[in-house]
Amino acid sequence: AGTLSLLPVARAGLIDRGAIIVDAASGVSGAGRPPKAHTTFCAVDEDFSAYGLLDHRHTPEMEMLLDATVLFTPHLAPMNRGILATSYARPAPGRQTELSTAKLLELYREHYADEPFVVVTDGSPSTKATLGSNVAQVTVRYDERTGFVVGICAIDNLTKGAAGGAVQW
């Protein structure tokens, strides 16, 4: 989800690849199959916490695919399944004038046009909208006030996991 949220702007050279931040909220199923007392739904209900600080196992994967340095902070959310990633990047030097939300949405639609399992939306992606589906919902914004590109992606991590990836490929 973090990679999908910024891949089009990274590949287009529109963002500074030296300082990307990915914050992602994951349901308890994202903690893996073996039962753990601290990741049962009863333990996380009414709670929201960060984990894997500074050394999460998926950081190298995102860095490789985005060809960037990524600060990744995953959060455990009180939901059964799903991931919502919100990613932040500064524009590449000299590229700010090329950025607007409308232009970025157009870029994302072009980039993902041949990807039947990626839907670019004008609205904000949500985990419930992807429930039981191999589809990733993606959107992007450019905040002129702060100068950040913000990419957001929602997936159902159980369906768009290894099995969903195999079907897609």
PDB file of N, CA and C in Angstrom, residues 43-141:
ATOM      1  N   ALA A  43      -7.188  -7.602  22.581  1.00  0.00           N
ATOM      2  CA  ALA A  43      -6.076  -6.797  23.093  1.00  0.00           C
ATOM      3  C   ALA A  43      -5.976  -5.452  22.382  1.00  0.00           C
ATOM      4  N   VAL A  44      -6.357  -5.384  21.112  1.00  0.00           N
ATOM      5  CA  VAL A  44      -6.195  -4.137  20.370  1.00  0.00           C
ATOM      6  C   VAL A  44      -7.477  -3.310  20.277  1.00  0.00           C
ATOM      7  N   ASP A  45      -8.616  -3.886  20.644  1.00  0.00           N
ATOM      8  CA  ASP A  45      -9.873  -3.148  20.588  1.00  0.00           C
ATOM      9  C   ASP A  45      -9.767  -1.876  21.432  1.00  0.00           C
ATOM     10  N   GLU A  46     -10.207  -0.772  20.863  1.00  0.00           N
ATOM     11  CA  GLU A  46     -10.157   0.540  21.517  1.00  0.00           C
ATOM     12  C   GLU A  46      -8.724   1.027  21.735  1.00  0.00           C
ATOM     13  N   ASP A  47      -7.785   0.538  20.915  1.00  0.00           N
ATOM     14  CA  ASP A  47      -6.398   0.953  21.030  1.00  0.00           C
ATOM     15  C   ASP A  47      -5.849   1.216  19.633  1.00  0.00           C
ATOM     16  N   PHE A  48      -4.795   1.986  19.539  1.00  0.00           N
ATOM     17  CA  PHE A  48      -4.123   2.296  18.273  1.00  0.00           C
ATOM     18  C   PHE A  48      -2.673   2.534  18.626  1.00  0.00           C
ATOM     19  N   SER A  49      -1.761   1.722  18.072  1.00  0.00           N
ATOM     20  CA  SER A  49      -0.367   1.855  18.477  1.00  0.00           C
ATOM     21  C   SER A  49       0.577   1.615  17.308  1.00  0.00           C
ATOM     22  N   ALA A  50       1.747   2.237  17.397  1.00  0.00           N
ATOM     23  CA  ALA A  50       2.792   2.046  16.402  1.00  0.00           C
ATOM     24  C   ALA A  50       3.644   0.841  16.795  1.00  0.00           C
ATOM     25  N   TYR A  51       4.222   0.207  15.790  1.00  0.00           N
ATOM     26  CA  TYR A  51       5.114  -0.930  16.054  1.00  0.00           C
ATOM     27  C   TYR A  51       6.182  -0.974  14.967  1.00  0.00           C
ATOM     28  N   GLY A  52       7.160  -1.846  15.137  1.00  0.00           N
ATOM     29  CA  GLY A  52       8.221  -1.987  14.143  1.00  0.00           C
ATOM     30  C   GLY A  52       8.948  -0.678  13.893  1.00  0.00           C
ATOM     31  N   LEU A  53       9.105   0.104  14.927  1.00  0.00           N
ATOM     32  CA  LEU A  53       9.687   1.440  14.785  1.00  0.00           C
ATOM     33  C   LEU A  53      11.108   1.386  14.227  1.00  0.00           C
ATOM     34  N   LEU A  54      11.336   2.088  13.153  1.00  0.00           N
ATOM     35  CA  LEU A  54      12.626   2.294  12.498  1.00  0.00           C
ATOM     36  C   LEU A  54      13.227   1.059  11.834  1.00  0.00           C
ATOM     37  N   ASP A  55      12.622  -0.116  12.015  1.00  0.00           N
ATOM     38  CA  ASP A  55      13.249  -1.302  11.428  1.00  0.00           C
ATOM     39  C   ASP A  55      12.221  -2.334  10.954  1.00  0.00           C
ATOM     40  N   HIS A  56      11.103  -1.885  10.463  1.00  0.00           N
ATOM     41  CA  HIS A  56      10.076  -2.828  10.017  1.00  0.00           C
ATOM     42  C   HIS A  56      10.572  -3.622   8.814  1.00  0.00           C
ATOM     43  N   ARG A  57      10.208  -4.877   8.749  1.00  0.00           N
ATOM     44  CA  ARG A  57      10.725  -5.781   7.709  1.00  0.00           C
ATOM     45  C   ARG A  57      10.326  -5.392   6.296  1.00  0.00           C
ATOM     46  N   HIS A  58       9.264  -4.583   6.119  1.00  0.00           N
ATOM     47  CA  HIS A  58       8.849  -4.184   4.777  1.00  0.00           C
ATOM     48  C   HIS A  58       9.514  -2.890   4.284  1.00  0.00           C
ATOM     49  N   THR A  59      10.283  -2.226   5.131  1.00  0.00           N
ATOM     50  CA  THR A  59      10.958  -0.991   4.721  1.00  0.00           C
ATOM     51  C   THR A  59      11.902  -1.214   3.539  1.00  0.00           C
ATOM     52  N   PRO A  60      12.773  -2.224   3.568  1.00  0.00           N
ATOM     53  CA  PRO A  60      13.679  -2.427   2.416  1.00  0.00           C
ATOM     54  C   PRO A  60      12.927  -2.672   1.105  1.00  0.00           C
ATOM     55  N   GLU A  61      11.813  -3.366   1.175  1.00  0.00           N
ATOM     56  CA  GLU A  61      11.011  -3.625  -0.022  1.00  0.00           C
ATOM     57  C   GLU A  61      10.500  -2.310  -0.623  1.00  0.00           C
ATOM     58  N   MET A  62       9.962  -1.425   0.222  1.00  0.00           N
ATOM     59  CA  MET A  62       9.478  -0.133  -0.271  1.00  0.00           C
ATOM     60  C   MET A  62      10.629   0.691  -0.831  1.00  0.00           C
ATOM     61  N   GLU A  63      11.767   0.685  -0.137  1.00  0.00           N
ATOM     62  CA  GLU A  63      12.921   1.457  -0.604  1.00  0.00           C
ATOM     63  C   GLU A  63      13.405   0.960  -1.964  1.00  0.00           C
ATOM     64  N   MET A  64      13.389  -0.350  -2.154  1.00  0.00           N
ATOM     65  CA  MET A  64      13.836  -0.912  -3.423  1.00  0.00           C
ATOM     66  C   MET A  64      12.871  -0.518  -4.551  1.00  0.00           C
ATOM     67  N   LEU A  65      11.576  -0.672  -4.320  1.00  0.00           N
ATOM     68  CA  LEU A  65      10.600  -0.400  -5.372  1.00  0.00           C
ATOM     69  C   LEU A  65      10.474   1.087  -5.702  1.00  0.00           C
ATOM     70  N   LEU A  66      10.641   1.944  -4.695  1.00  0.00           N
ATOM     71  CA  LEU A  66      10.550   3.388  -4.921  1.00  0.00           C
ATOM     72  C   LEU A  66      11.908   4.006  -5.240  1.00  0.00           C
ATOM     73  N   ASP A  67      12.976   3.225  -5.100  1.00  0.00           N
ATOM     74  CA  ASP A  67      14.339   3.728  -5.257  1.00  0.00           C
ATOM     75  C   ASP A  67      14.511   4.989  -4.417  1.00  0.00           C
ATOM     76  N   ALA A  68      14.203   4.835  -3.118  1.00  0.00           N
ATOM     77  CA  ALA A  68      14.162   5.985  -2.223  1.00  0.00           C
ATOM     78  C   ALA A  68      14.509   5.569  -0.801  1.00  0.00           C
ATOM     79  N   THR A  69      14.751   6.565   0.032  1.00  0.00           N
ATOM     80  CA  THR A  69      14.898   6.346   1.469  1.00  0.00           C
ATOM     81  C   THR A  69      13.525   6.560   2.087  1.00  0.00           C
ATOM     82  N   VAL A  70      13.062   5.558   2.836  1.00  0.00           N
ATOM     83  CA  VAL A  70      11.707   5.590   3.391  1.00  0.00           C
ATOM     84  C   VAL A  70      11.748   5.462   4.908  1.00  0.00           C
ATOM     85  N   LEU A  71      11.050   6.357   5.579  1.00  0.00           N
ATOM     86  CA  LEU A  71      10.790   6.227   7.013  1.00  0.00           C
ATOM     87  C   LEU A  71       9.395   5.640   7.122  1.00  0.00           C
ATOM     88  N   PHE A  72       9.301   4.380   7.563  1.00  0.00           N
ATOM     89  CA  PHE A  72       8.033   3.657   7.605  1.00  0.00           C
ATOM     90  C   PHE A  72       7.620   3.410   9.046  1.00  0.00           C
ATOM     91  N   THR A  73       6.419   3.848   9.383  1.00  0.00           N
ATOM     92  CA  THR A  73       5.868   3.577  10.701  1.00  0.00           C
ATOM     93  C   THR A  73       4.511   2.911  10.549  1.00  0.00           C
ATOM     94  N   PRO A  74       4.455   1.604  10.819  1.00  0.00           N
ATOM     95  CA  PRO A  74       3.166   0.912  10.786  1.00  0.00           C
ATOM     96  C   PRO A  74       2.450   1.075  12.125  1.00  0.00           C
ATOM     97  N   HIS A  75       1.135   1.030  12.066  1.00  0.00           N
ATOM     98  CA  HIS A  75       0.300   1.138  13.263  1.00  0.00           C
ATOM     99  C   HIS A  75      -0.681  -0.016  13.283  1.00  0.00           C
ATOM    100  N   LEU A  76      -0.929  -0.539  14.451  1.00  0.00           N
ATOM    101  CA  LEU A  76      -1.919  -1.583  14.624  1.00  0.00           C
ATOM    102  C   LEU A  76      -3.250  -0.917  14.952  1.00  0.00           C
ATOM    103  N   ALA A  77      -4.236  -1.138  14.080  1.00  0.00           N
ATOM    104  CA  ALA A  77      -5.552  -0.517  14.229  1.00  0.00           C
ATOM    105  C   ALA A  77      -6.566  -1.551  14.718  1.00  0.00           C
ATOM    106  N   PRO A  78      -7.564  -1.120  15.451  1.00  0.00           N
ATOM    107  CA  PRO A  78      -8.562  -2.055  15.966  1.00  0.00           C
ATOM    108  C   PRO A  78      -9.574  -2.467  14.899  1.00  0.00           C
ATOM    109  N   MET A  79      -9.088  -3.194  13.894  1.00  0.00           N
ATOM    110  CA  MET A  79      -9.950  -3.754  12.858  1.00  0.00           C
ATOM    111  C   MET A  79      -9.385  -5.122  12.493  1.00  0.00           C
ATOM    112  N   ASN A  80     -10.220  -5.978  11.951  1.00  0.00           N
ATOM    113  CA  ASN A  80      -9.779  -7.335  11.638  1.00  0.00           C
ATOM    114  C   ASN A  80      -8.767  -7.386  10.510  1.00  0.00           C
ATOM    115  N   ARG A  81      -9.024  -6.622   9.442  1.00  0.00           N
ATOM    116  CA  ARG A  81      -8.186  -6.717   8.255  1.00  0.00           C
ATOM    117  C   ARG A  81      -8.151  -5.379   7.544  1.00  0.00           C
ATOM    118  N   GLY A  82      -7.208  -5.240   6.644  1.00  0.00           N
ATOM    119  CA  GLY A  82      -7.086  -4.018   5.860  1.00  0.00           C
ATOM    120  C   GLY A  82      -5.853  -3.230   6.221  1.00  0.00           C
ATOM    121  N   ILE A  83      -5.366  -2.463   5.248  1.00  0.00           N
ATOM    122  CA  ILE A  83      -4.249  -1.545   5.465  1.00  0.00           C
ATOM    123  C   ILE A  83      -4.598  -0.227   4.792  1.00  0.00           C
ATOM    124  N   LEU A  84      -4.370   0.856   5.493  1.00  0.00           N
ATOM    125  CA  LEU A  84      -4.500   2.200   4.935  1.00  0.00           C
ATOM    126  C   LEU A  84      -3.152   2.877   5.108  1.00  0.00           C
ATOM    127  N   ALA A  85      -2.487   3.165   3.983  1.00  0.00           N
ATOM    128  CA  ALA A  85      -1.180   3.814   4.024  1.00  0.00           C
ATOM    129  C   ALA A  85      -1.313   5.251   3.551  1.00  0.00           C
ATOM    130  N   THR A  86      -0.767   6.170   4.327  1.00  0.00           N
ATOM    131  CA  THR A  86      -0.688   7.574   3.948  1.00  0.00           C
ATOM    132  C   THR A  86       0.790   7.911   3.845  1.00  0.00           C
ATOM    133  N   SER A  87       1.196   8.364   2.661  1.00  0.00           N
ATOM    134  CA  SER A  87       2.613   8.588   2.375  1.00  0.00           C
ATOM    135  C   SER A  87       2.857  10.052   2.026  1.00  0.00           C
ATOM    136  N   TYR A  88       3.986  10.558   2.474  1.00  0.00           N
ATOM    137  CA  TYR A  88       4.318  11.973   2.308  1.00  0.00           C
ATOM    138  C   TYR A  88       5.679  12.116   1.649  1.00  0.00           C
ATOM    139  N   ALA A  89       5.763  13.026   0.689  1.00  0.00           N
ATOM    140  CA  ALA A  89       7.039  13.294   0.023  1.00  0.00           C
ATOM    141  C   ALA A  89       7.097  14.759  -0.389  1.00  0.00           C
ATOM    142  N   ARG A  90       8.292  15.292  -0.384  1.00  0.00           N
ATOM    143  CA  ARG A  90       8.522  16.650  -0.893  1.00  0.00           C
ATOM    144  C   ARG A  90       8.765  16.560  -2.396  1.00  0.00           C
ATOM    145  N   PRO A  91       8.431  17.606  -3.125  1.00  0.00           N
ATOM    146  CA  PRO A  91       8.730  17.617  -4.562  1.00  0.00           C
ATOM    147  C   PRO A  91      10.239  17.569  -4.800  1.00  0.00           C
ATOM    148  N   ALA A  92      10.621  16.985  -5.916  1.00  0.00           N
ATOM    149  CA  ALA A  92      12.024  17.017  -6.317  1.00  0.00           C
ATOM    150  C   ALA A  92      12.402  18.466  -6.600  1.00  0.00           C
ATOM    151  N   PRO A  93      13.657  18.825  -6.380  1.00  0.00           N
ATOM    152  CA  PRO A  93      14.076  20.205  -6.640  1.00  0.00           C
ATOM    153  C   PRO A  93      13.700  20.649  -8.057  1.00  0.00           C
ATOM    154  N   GLY A  94      13.076  21.819  -8.128  1.00  0.00           N
ATOM    155  CA  GLY A  94      12.696  22.400  -9.409  1.00  0.00           C
ATOM    156  C   GLY A  94      11.433  21.833 -10.034  1.00  0.00           C
ATOM    157  N   ARG A  95      10.752  20.900  -9.357  1.00  0.00           N
ATOM    158  CA  ARG A  95       9.569  20.266  -9.948  1.00  0.00           C
ATOM    159  C   ARG A  95       8.255  20.772  -9.352  1.00  0.00           C
ATOM    160  N   GLN A  96       8.308  21.671  -8.364  1.00  0.00           N
ATOM    161  CA  GLN A  96       7.095  22.144  -7.694  1.00  0.00           C
ATOM    162  C   GLN A  96       6.085  22.752  -8.656  1.00  0.00           C
ATOM    163  N   THR A  97       6.561  23.462  -9.661  1.00  0.00           N
ATOM    164  CA  THR A  97       5.648  24.141 -10.583  1.00  0.00           C
ATOM    165  C   THR A  97       4.856  23.154 -11.437  1.00  0.00           C
ATOM    166  N   GLU A  98       5.308  21.904 -11.503  1.00  0.00           N
ATOM    167  CA  GLU A  98       4.606  20.885 -12.290  1.00  0.00           C
ATOM    168  C   GLU A  98       3.512  20.189 -11.492  1.00  0.00           C
ATOM    169  N   LEU A  99       3.401  20.540 -10.211  1.00  0.00           N
ATOM    170  CA  LEU A  99       2.506  19.795  -9.334  1.00  0.00           C
ATOM    171  C   LEU A  99       1.200  20.522  -9.037  1.00  0.00           C
ATOM    172  N   SER A 100       0.136  19.757  -9.107  1.00  0.00           N
ATOM    173  CA  SER A 100      -1.186  20.151  -8.627  1.00  0.00           C
ATOM    174  C   SER A 100      -1.928  18.847  -8.410  1.00  0.00           C
ATOM    175  N   THR A 101      -2.960  18.887  -7.605  1.00  0.00           N
ATOM    176  CA  THR A 101      -3.738  17.665  -7.375  1.00  0.00           C
ATOM    177  C   THR A 101      -4.306  17.134  -8.683  1.00  0.00           C
ATOM    178  N   ALA A 102      -4.832  17.998  -9.518  1.00  0.00           N
ATOM    179  CA  ALA A 102      -5.420  17.556 -10.793  1.00  0.00           C
ATOM    180  C   ALA A 102      -4.375  16.872 -11.677  1.00  0.00           C
ATOM    181  N   LYS A 103      -3.173  17.467 -11.778  1.00  0.00           N
ATOM    182  CA  LYS A 103      -2.115  16.861 -12.597  1.00  0.00           C
ATOM    183  C   LYS A 103      -1.659  15.525 -12.031  1.00  0.00           C
ATOM    184  N   LEU A 104      -1.572  15.442 -10.704  1.00  0.00           N
ATOM    185  CA  LEU A 104      -1.136  14.196 -10.084  1.00  0.00           C
ATOM    186  C   LEU A 104      -2.174  13.088 -10.260  1.00  0.00           C
ATOM    187  N   LEU A 105      -3.437  13.424 -10.100  1.00  0.00           N
ATOM    188  CA  LEU A 105      -4.489  12.421 -10.322  1.00  0.00           C
ATOM    189  C   LEU A 105      -4.452  11.914 -11.766  1.00  0.00           C
ATOM    190  N   GLU A 106      -4.204  12.809 -12.704  1.00  0.00           N
ATOM    191  CA  GLU A 106      -4.083  12.418 -14.112  1.00  0.00           C
ATOM    192  C   GLU A 106      -2.890  11.472 -14.300  1.00  0.00           C
ATOM    193  N   LEU A 107      -1.758  11.807 -13.681  1.00  0.00           N
ATOM    194  CA  LEU A 107      -0.569  10.953 -13.744  1.00  0.00           C
ATOM    195  C   LEU A 107      -0.873   9.565 -13.182  1.00  0.00           C
ATOM    196  N   TYR A 108      -1.550   9.506 -12.044  1.00  0.00           N
ATOM    197  CA  TYR A 108      -1.881   8.224 -11.420  1.00  0.00           C
ATOM    198  C   TYR A 108      -2.826   7.415 -12.301  1.00  0.00           C
ATOM    199  N   ARG A 109      -3.803   8.071 -12.892  1.00  0.00           N
ATOM    200  CA  ARG A 109      -4.728   7.357 -13.783  1.00  0.00           C
ATOM    201  C   ARG A 109      -3.987   6.781 -14.994  1.00  0.00           C
ATOM    202  N   GLU A 110      -3.068   7.539 -15.531  1.00  0.00           N
ATOM    203  CA  GLU A 110      -2.268   7.043 -16.664  1.00  0.00           C
ATOM    204  C   GLU A 110      -1.365   5.893 -16.223  1.00  0.00           C
ATOM    205  N   HIS A 111      -0.699   6.073 -15.098  1.00  0.00           N
ATOM    206  CA  HIS A 111       0.238   5.058 -14.599  1.00  0.00           C
ATOM    207  C   HIS A 111      -0.465   3.723 -14.328  1.00  0.00           C
ATOM    208  N   TYR A 112      -1.653   3.775 -13.730  1.00  0.00           N
ATOM    209  CA  TYR A 112      -2.366   2.563 -13.341  1.00  0.00           C
ATOM    210  C   TYR A 112      -3.447   2.148 -14.345  1.00  0.00           C
ATOM    211  N   ALA A 113      -3.472   2.758 -15.524  1.00  0.00           N
ATOM    212  CA  ALA A 113      -4.524   2.492 -16.520  1.00  0.00           C
ATOM    213  C   ALA A 113      -4.626   1.017 -16.904  1.00  0.00           C
ATOM    214  N   ASP A 114      -3.519   0.324 -16.974  1.00  0.00           N
ATOM    215  CA  ASP A 114      -3.534  -1.084 -17.377  1.00  0.00           C
ATOM    216  C   ASP A 114      -3.504  -2.039 -16.188  1.00  0.00           C
ATOM    217  N   GLU A 115      -3.749  -1.513 -15.009  1.00  0.00           N
ATOM    218  CA  GLU A 115      -3.750  -2.332 -13.790  1.00  0.00           C
ATOM    219  C   GLU A 115      -5.191  -2.535 -13.322  1.00  0.00           C
ATOM    220  N   PRO A 116      -5.805  -3.672 -13.646  1.00  0.00           N
ATOM    221  CA  PRO A 116      -7.216  -3.876 -13.293  1.00  0.00           C
ATOM    222  C   PRO A 116      -7.478  -3.929 -11.793  1.00  0.00           C
ATOM    223  N   PHE A 117      -6.429  -4.146 -10.987  1.00  0.00           N
ATOM    224  CA  PHE A 117      -6.624  -4.254  -9.551  1.00  0.00           C
ATOM    225  C   PHE A 117      -6.229  -2.988  -8.785  1.00  0.00           C
ATOM    226  N   VAL A 118      -5.968  -1.885  -9.504  1.00  0.00           N
ATOM    227  CA  VAL A 118      -5.681  -0.609  -8.859  1.00  0.00           C
ATOM    228  C   VAL A 118      -6.690   0.409  -9.381  1.00  0.00           C
ATOM    229  N   VAL A 119      -7.436   0.995  -8.454  1.00  0.00           N
ATOM    230  CA  VAL A 119      -8.451   1.991  -8.797  1.00  0.00           C
ATOM    231  C   VAL A 119      -8.011   3.335  -8.238  1.00  0.00           C
ATOM    232  N   VAL A 120      -7.870   4.322  -9.117  1.00  0.00           N
ATOM    233  CA  VAL A 120      -7.529   5.672  -8.680  1.00  0.00           C
ATOM    234  C   VAL A 120      -8.847   6.396  -8.423  1.00  0.00           C
ATOM    235  N   THR A 121      -8.970   6.942  -7.237  1.00  0.00           N
ATOM    236  CA  THR A 121     -10.221   7.573  -6.835  1.00  0.00           C
ATOM    237  C   THR A 121     -10.014   9.040  -6.492  1.00  0.00           C
ATOM    238  N   ASP A 122     -11.043   9.849  -6.740  1.00  0.00           N
ATOM    239  CA  ASP A 122     -10.995  11.259  -6.340  1.00  0.00           C
ATOM    240  C   ASP A 122     -11.194  11.399  -4.838  1.00  0.00           C
ATOM    241  N   GLY A 123     -11.924  10.460  -4.254  1.00  0.00           N
ATOM    242  CA  GLY A 123     -12.194  10.497  -2.819  1.00  0.00           C
ATOM    243  C   GLY A 123     -11.068   9.863  -2.027  1.00  0.00           C
ATOM    244  N   SER A 124     -11.291   9.755  -0.739  1.00  0.00           N
ATOM    245  CA  SER A 124     -10.296   9.157   0.141  1.00  0.00           C
ATOM    246  C   SER A 124     -10.501   7.643   0.196  1.00  0.00           C
ATOM    247  N   PRO A 125      -9.474   6.857  -0.103  1.00  0.00           N
ATOM    248  CA  PRO A 125      -9.604   5.403  -0.033  1.00  0.00           C
ATOM    249  C   PRO A 125      -9.952   4.949   1.379  1.00  0.00           C
ATOM    250  N   SER A 126     -10.639   3.810   1.465  1.00  0.00           N
ATOM    251  CA  SER A 126     -10.976   3.267   2.776  1.00  0.00           C
ATOM    252  C   SER A 126     -10.815   1.756   2.765  1.00  0.00           C
ATOM    253  N   THR A 127     -10.479   1.212   3.900  1.00  0.00           N
ATOM    254  CA  THR A 127     -10.290  -0.227   3.997  1.00  0.00           C
ATOM    255  C   THR A 127     -11.602  -0.972   3.766  1.00  0.00           C
ATOM    256  N   LYS A 128     -12.699  -0.428   4.219  1.00  0.00           N
ATOM    257  CA  LYS A 128     -13.975  -1.112   4.037  1.00  0.00           C
ATOM    258  C   LYS A 128     -14.342  -1.210   2.560  1.00  0.00           C
ATOM    259  N   ALA A 129     -13.942  -0.241   1.760  1.00  0.00           N
ATOM    260  CA  ALA A 129     -14.245  -0.260   0.323  1.00  0.00           C
ATOM    261  C   ALA A 129     -13.468  -1.353  -0.409  1.00  0.00           C
ATOM    262  N   THR A 130     -12.382  -1.856   0.196  1.00  0.00           N
ATOM    263  CA  THR A 130     -11.584  -2.904  -0.440  1.00  0.00           C
ATOM    264  C   THR A 130     -11.827  -4.275   0.190  1.00  0.00           C
ATOM    265  N   LEU A 131     -12.677  -4.356   1.181  1.00  0.00           N
ATOM    266  CA  LEU A 131     -12.926  -5.588   1.931  1.00  0.00           C
ATOM    267  C   LEU A 131     -13.275  -6.760   1.016  1.00  0.00           C
ATOM    268  N   GLY A 132     -12.522  -7.843   1.131  1.00  0.00           N
ATOM    269  CA  GLY A 132     -12.771  -9.046   0.356  1.00  0.00           C
ATOM    270  C   GLY A 132     -12.394  -8.936  -1.107  1.00  0.00           C
ATOM    271  N   SER A 133     -11.593  -7.934  -1.451  1.00  0.00           N
ATOM    272  CA  SER A 133     -11.266  -7.656  -2.846  1.00  0.00           C
ATOM    273  C   SER A 133      -9.757  -7.623  -3.036  1.00  0.00           C
ATOM    274  N   ASN A 134      -9.315  -7.925  -4.236  1.00  0.00           N
ATOM    275  CA  ASN A 134      -7.902  -7.812  -4.595  1.00  0.00           C
ATOM    276  C   ASN A 134      -7.574  -6.398  -5.093  1.00  0.00           C
ATOM    277  N   VAL A 135      -8.532  -5.505  -5.026  1.00  0.00           N
ATOM    278  CA  VAL A 135      -8.361  -4.144  -5.545  1.00  0.00           C
ATOM    279  C   VAL A 135      -7.681  -3.240  -4.516  1.00  0.00           C
ATOM    280  N   ALA A 136      -6.774  -2.420  -4.996  1.00  0.00           N
ATOM    281  CA  ALA A 136      -6.184  -1.358  -4.190  1.00  0.00           C
ATOM    282  C   ALA A 136      -6.833  -0.051  -4.620  1.00  0.00           C
ATOM    283  N   GLN A 137      -7.276   0.748  -3.662  1.00  0.00           N
ATOM    284  CA  GLN A 137      -7.788   2.092  -3.949  1.00  0.00           C
ATOM    285  C   GLN A 137      -6.660   3.073  -3.666  1.00  0.00           C
ATOM    286  N   VAL A 138      -6.416   3.987  -4.610  1.00  0.00           N
ATOM    287  CA  VAL A 138      -5.311   4.932  -4.488  1.00  0.00           C
ATOM    288  C   VAL A 138      -5.797   6.338  -4.823  1.00  0.00           C
ATOM    289  N   THR A 139      -5.267   7.324  -4.112  1.00  0.00           N
ATOM    290  CA  THR A 139      -5.478   8.718  -4.483  1.00  0.00           C
ATOM    291  C   THR A 139      -4.215   9.506  -4.151  1.00  0.00           C
ATOM    292  N   VAL A 140      -4.169  10.743  -4.623  1.00  0.00           N
ATOM    293  CA  VAL A 140      -2.992  11.578  -4.400  1.00  0.00           C
ATOM    294  C   VAL A 140      -3.437  13.033  -4.318  1.00  0.00           C
ATOM    295  N   ARG A 141      -2.700  13.811  -3.561  1.00  0.00           N
ATOM    296  CA  ARG A 141      -2.961  15.244  -3.441  1.00  0.00           C
ATOM    297  C   ARG A 141      -1.627  15.983  -3.411  1.00  0.00           C
TER     298      ARG A 141
END
